[in-house]
Backbone as numpy.savetxt, mean C-alpha at the origin, in Angstrom:
# Nx Ny Nz CAx CAy CAz Cx Cy Cz
-19.00 13.49 -9.78 -17.57 13.21 -9.70 -17.02 13.02 -11.10
-15.70 13.10 -11.19 -15.10 12.97 -12.51 -13.84 12.12 -12.45
-13.45 11.61 -13.60 -12.17 10.90 -13.72 -12.06 9.70 -12.82
-11.01 9.68 -12.01 -10.67 8.53 -11.17 -11.75 8.26 -10.13
-12.48 9.30 -9.69 -13.46 9.13 -8.63 -14.72 8.40 -9.10
-15.01 8.40 -10.39 -16.19 7.72 -10.91 -16.15 6.22 -10.67
-14.97 5.64 -10.65 -14.87 4.18 -10.61 -14.61 3.62 -9.22
-14.79 4.43 -8.18 -14.63 3.91 -6.82 -15.86 3.09 -6.47
-15.64 1.90 -5.97 -16.74 1.01 -5.60 -17.45 1.59 -4.37
-18.76 1.40 -4.28 -19.52 1.89 -3.13 -18.90 1.40 -1.83
-18.82 2.25 -0.85 -18.24 2.00 0.47 -16.72 1.88 0.44
-16.09 1.99 -0.70 -14.64 1.97 -0.77 -14.14 3.40 -0.84
-13.27 3.75 0.08 -12.79 5.11 0.15 -11.29 5.21 -0.11
-10.70 4.14 -0.62 -9.26 4.12 -0.81 -8.94 3.74 -2.25
-8.29 4.63 -2.95 -7.85 4.36 -4.32 -6.38 3.99 -4.23
-6.01 2.88 -4.85 -4.63 2.41 -4.80 -4.10 2.31 -6.22
-2.97 2.94 -6.46 -2.30 2.85 -7.75 -1.07 1.97 -7.62
-0.97 0.95 -8.44 0.20 0.06 -8.47 0.71 0.08 -9.89
1.90 0.62 -10.09 2.44 0.91 -11.41 1.44 1.83 -12.11
0.87 1.45 -13.21 -0.09 2.31 -13.91 -1.53 1.83 -13.75
-1.76 0.85 -12.88 -3.09 0.28 -12.69 -3.75 0.90 -11.46
-5.08 1.08 -11.53 -5.83 1.69 -10.45 -6.80 0.66 -9.86
-6.87 0.62 -8.52 -7.73 -0.30 -7.79 -8.52 0.48 -6.75
-9.62 -0.09 -6.32 -10.42 0.49 -5.26 -10.58 -0.58 -4.17
-10.23 -0.23 -2.93 -10.26 -1.18 -1.82 -11.11 -0.65 -0.68
-11.74 -1.56 0.07 -12.53 -1.19 1.23 -11.66 -1.06 2.48
-10.51 -1.76 2.50 -9.67 -1.75 3.70 -8.20 -1.78 3.29
-7.42 -0.88 3.88 -5.98 -0.84 3.67 -5.34 -0.79 5.06
-4.51 -1.79 5.40 -3.89 -1.82 6.72 -2.37 -1.87 6.61
-1.73 -1.71 7.76 -0.26 -1.64 7.88 0.29 -0.38 7.22
-0.43 0.71 7.34 0.09 2.00 6.87 0.95 2.54 8.00
2.21 2.20 7.95 3.13 2.59 9.02 4.44 3.08 8.44
5.15 3.84 9.24 6.50 4.25 8.89 7.41 3.90 10.05
8.58 3.43 9.74 9.50 3.01 10.79 10.92 3.39 10.38
11.68 3.93 11.32 13.06 4.30 11.09 13.93 3.49 12.03
14.94 2.84 11.49 15.84 2.05 12.32 17.05 2.91 12.70
17.41 2.86 13.98 18.50 3.67 14.49 19.58 2.80 15.12
20.79 3.32 15.08 21.90 2.71 15.80 22.37 3.72 16.83
22.55 3.28 18.06 22.99 4.20 19.11 24.42 3.87 19.52
25.18 4.91 19.74 26.58 4.77 20.14 26.82 5.69 21.33
27.43 5.15 22.37 27.79 5.97 23.52 29.22 6.42 23.37
29.42 7.72 23.52 30.76 8.28 23.38 31.35 8.52 24.76
32.63 8.27 24.90 33.32 8.62 26.13 33.45 10.14 26.20
33.20 10.72 27.35 33.27 12.16 27.51 31.95 12.86 27.22
31.03 12.18 26.59 29.70 12.75 26.32 28.69 11.76 26.91
28.42 11.92 28.20 27.66 10.91 28.92 26.19 11.25 29.13
25.75 12.42 28.65 24.35 12.81 28.88 23.37 11.93 28.11
23.71 11.58 26.90 22.81 10.76 26.08 23.61 10.10 24.96
23.10 9.01 24.44 23.82 8.34 23.34 23.64 9.11 22.04
24.55 8.91 21.12 24.44 9.46 19.77 23.60 8.49 18.94
22.74 9.04 18.10 21.87 8.19 17.28 22.17 8.42 15.80
22.23 7.32 15.07 22.50 7.36 13.63 21.46 6.51 12.91
21.05 6.98 11.76 20.07 6.26 10.95 20.73 5.04 10.31
20.08 3.87 10.45 20.58 2.64 9.84 19.82 2.36 8.55
20.45 1.61 7.69 19.76 1.14 6.48 18.67 0.16 6.91
17.58 0.15 6.20 16.47 -0.75 6.50 16.91 -2.20 6.31
16.59 -3.05 7.29 17.00 -4.45 7.21 15.86 -5.39 6.83
14.61 -4.91 6.93 13.48 -5.76 6.54 12.40 -4.89 5.90
11.65 -5.46 4.96 10.61 -4.67 4.28 9.37 -4.49 5.16
8.58 -3.48 4.85 7.27 -3.31 5.47 6.26 -4.04 4.60
5.11 -4.37 5.17 4.07 -5.07 4.41 2.78 -4.28 4.43
2.24 -4.02 3.26 0.98 -3.33 3.10 -0.09 -4.38 2.78
-1.23 -4.30 3.45 -2.31 -5.26 3.23 -3.52 -4.53 2.66
-3.97 -4.99 1.49 -5.11 -4.41 0.79 -6.22 -5.44 0.78
-7.43 -5.06 1.21 -8.52 -6.03 1.30 -9.79 -5.54 0.62
-10.54 -6.49 0.08 -11.86 -6.29 -0.52 -11.84 -5.19 -1.56
-11.31 -5.53 -2.72 -11.21 -4.53 -3.76 -11.45 -5.06 -5.15
-11.48 -4.12 -6.08 -11.62 -4.44 -7.49 -10.67 -3.55 -8.28
-10.29 -4.03 -9.44 -9.46 -3.24 -10.35 -10.38 -2.32 -11.15
-10.04 -1.04 -11.20 -10.89 -0.09 -11.92 -10.30 0.33 -13.26
-8.99 0.16 -13.44 -8.38 0.43 -14.75 -7.03 -0.25 -14.83
-6.55 -0.51 -16.05 -5.25 -1.11 -16.26 -5.34 -2.54 -16.76
-4.20 -3.23 -16.72 -4.10 -4.61 -17.20 -4.64 -5.58 -16.16
-5.27 -6.64 -16.62 -5.86 -7.61 -15.71 -4.84 -8.50 -15.00
-3.66 -8.67 -15.56 -2.69 -9.61 -14.99 -1.61 -8.93 -14.15
-1.84 -7.72 -13.68 -0.81 -6.96 -12.98 -0.56 -7.45 -11.56
-1.48 -8.18 -10.95 -1.33 -8.59 -9.56 -0.94 -10.04 -9.39
-0.01 -10.51 -10.17 0.46 -11.89 -10.04 1.44 -11.99 -8.88
1.52 -13.15 -8.30 2.44 -13.40 -7.20 3.87 -13.15 -7.66
4.62 -12.36 -6.92 5.99 -12.03 -7.28 6.11 -10.84 -8.21
4.98 -10.24 -8.60 5.03 -9.07 -9.49 5.70 -7.90 -8.78
6.50 -7.17 -9.52 7.21 -6.01 -8.97 6.36 -4.76 -9.16
6.26 -3.99 -8.09 5.55 -2.71 -8.13 6.60 -1.62 -8.04
6.84 -0.92 -9.15 7.86 0.14 -9.17 7.36 1.46 -8.61
6.07 1.63 -8.54 5.49 2.85 -7.97 4.14 2.50 -7.37
3.97 2.81 -6.09 2.70 2.55 -5.43 2.18 3.80 -4.77
0.86 3.96 -4.77 0.26 5.14 -4.20 -1.07 4.75 -3.56
-1.36 5.34 -2.40 -2.63 5.14 -1.72 -3.26 6.51 -1.54
-4.48 6.67 -2.05 -5.22 7.92 -1.88 -6.37 7.66 -0.93
-6.45 8.42 0.15 -7.56 8.34 1.09 -8.55 9.42 0.66
-9.75 8.99 0.27 -10.74 9.90 -0.29 -11.73 10.35 0.79
-12.14 11.61 0.70 -13.19 12.14 1.57 -14.04 13.11 0.77
-15.30 12.82 0.63 -16.23 13.66 -0.13 -15.75 13.93 -1.55
-15.20 12.91 -2.19 -14.78 13.04 -3.58 -13.45 13.71 -3.81
-12.74 14.08 -2.74 -11.42 14.69 -2.93 -10.39 13.94 -2.09
-9.13 14.16 -2.38 -8.04 13.46 -1.71 -7.78 14.08 -0.34
-7.91 13.28 0.73 -7.65 13.76 2.08 -6.21 13.48 2.50
-5.66 12.33 2.10 -4.27 11.96 2.39 -3.73 11.15 1.24
-2.40 11.17 1.12 -1.75 10.39 0.07 -0.47 9.79 0.62
-0.26 8.50 0.32 0.96 7.79 0.70 1.55 7.17 -0.55
2.88 7.09 -0.60 3.54 6.48 -1.75 4.65 5.54 -1.28
5.01 4.60 -2.14 6.23 3.80 -1.95 6.85 3.59 -3.32
8.18 3.42 -3.33 8.91 3.35 -4.59 9.05 1.94 -5.15
9.15 0.94 -4.29 9.43 -0.41 -4.78 8.74 -1.43 -3.88
8.08 -2.39 -4.49 7.42 -3.43 -3.72 7.30 -4.71 -4.53
6.99 -5.79 -3.84 6.78 -7.10 -4.47 5.51 -7.70 -3.87
4.64 -8.22 -4.72 3.42 -8.87 -4.24 3.81 -10.24 -3.69
3.61 -10.42 -2.38 4.04 -11.64 -1.71 2.89 -12.59 -1.39
1.64 -12.10 -1.47 0.50 -12.98 -1.19 -0.75 -12.36 -1.80
-1.63 -13.21 -2.32 -2.93 -12.73 -2.78 -3.98 -13.81 -2.57
-5.21 -13.37 -2.35 -6.35 -14.27 -2.19 -7.52 -13.69 -2.97
-8.33 -14.55 -3.54 -9.56 -14.09 -4.18 -10.73 -14.89 -3.63
-11.92 -14.33 -3.84 -13.12 -15.09 -3.53 -13.27 -16.15 -4.60
-13.99 -17.19 -4.30 -14.26 -18.20 -5.31 -15.02 -17.59 -6.48
-14.84 -18.14 -7.65 -15.55 -17.65 -8.83 -16.96 -18.23 -8.84
-17.94 -17.35 -8.76 -19.34 -17.76 -8.73 -20.15 -16.75 -9.52
-20.70 -17.17 -10.65 -21.45 -16.26 -11.51 -22.72 -15.75 -10.84
-23.22 -16.45 -9.84 -24.44 -16.04 -9.15 -24.15 -15.11 -7.97
-22.89 -14.86 -7.69 -22.51 -14.05 -6.54 -22.11 -12.65 -6.97
-22.28 -11.70 -6.06 -21.85 -10.33 -6.35 -20.63 -9.96 -5.52
-19.88 -10.96 -5.07 -18.71 -10.70 -4.22 -17.59 -10.06 -5.03
-16.71 -9.37 -4.31 -15.57 -8.73 -4.95 -14.53 -9.76 -5.32
-13.83 -9.52 -6.41 -12.85 -10.49 -6.88 -11.60 -10.53 -6.01
-11.06 -9.38 -5.64 -9.83 -9.34 -4.85 -10.20 -9.34 -3.37
-9.85 -10.40 -2.66 -10.13 -10.45 -1.24 -9.00 -9.83 -0.44
-7.74 -10.19 -0.77 -6.61 -9.71 0.03 -5.33 -9.78 -0.80
-4.53 -8.73 -0.71 -3.22 -8.68 -1.36 -2.22 -8.17 -0.33
-1.05 -8.80 -0.26 0.02 -8.31 0.60 1.19 -7.91 -0.27
1.71 -6.71 -0.02 2.84 -6.18 -0.78 3.96 -5.83 0.20
5.11 -6.48 0.05 6.29 -6.09 0.81 6.95 -4.95 0.07
7.26 -3.87 0.80 7.76 -2.66 0.13 8.87 -1.99 0.93
9.48 -0.99 0.33 10.65 -0.31 0.90 10.30 0.72 1.95
9.05 1.08 2.09 8.64 2.05 3.10 7.69 3.08 2.53
6.70 3.47 3.32 5.71 4.46 2.89 6.17 5.86 3.23
5.81 6.79 2.36 6.07 8.21 2.58 4.74 8.93 2.50
4.42 9.73 3.52 3.20 10.53 3.47 3.49 11.79 2.67
2.67 12.03 1.65 2.88 13.18 0.77 2.03 14.33 1.24
């Protein structure tokens, strides 16, 4: 393997880019897309309501679990940090099988394992990012 694929942790198949930093996670959940609609019934057109796209009223939340940072700055995942560009790469046999992106997010929660020099546990246990919505590329 070459480049970004060299630094994926064993059993981790998801590469996550947050701003310019790269991470490797074992589990990524809440990969969903949702569209909010407003329906209006018109007089004279009774077969079905008219549907219009509404502006999003609440953020989506992405949950990243059991990971390590593979490149970038060490202090990028602070609580309240803004993520101007996010990307999730689903890897299969060393190549990209799927890709998701979001434009804007905020880190709303993070957890780490306890610091233990005798342990081989991963540093990042869980991160939650509230974001504007995922797009499948």
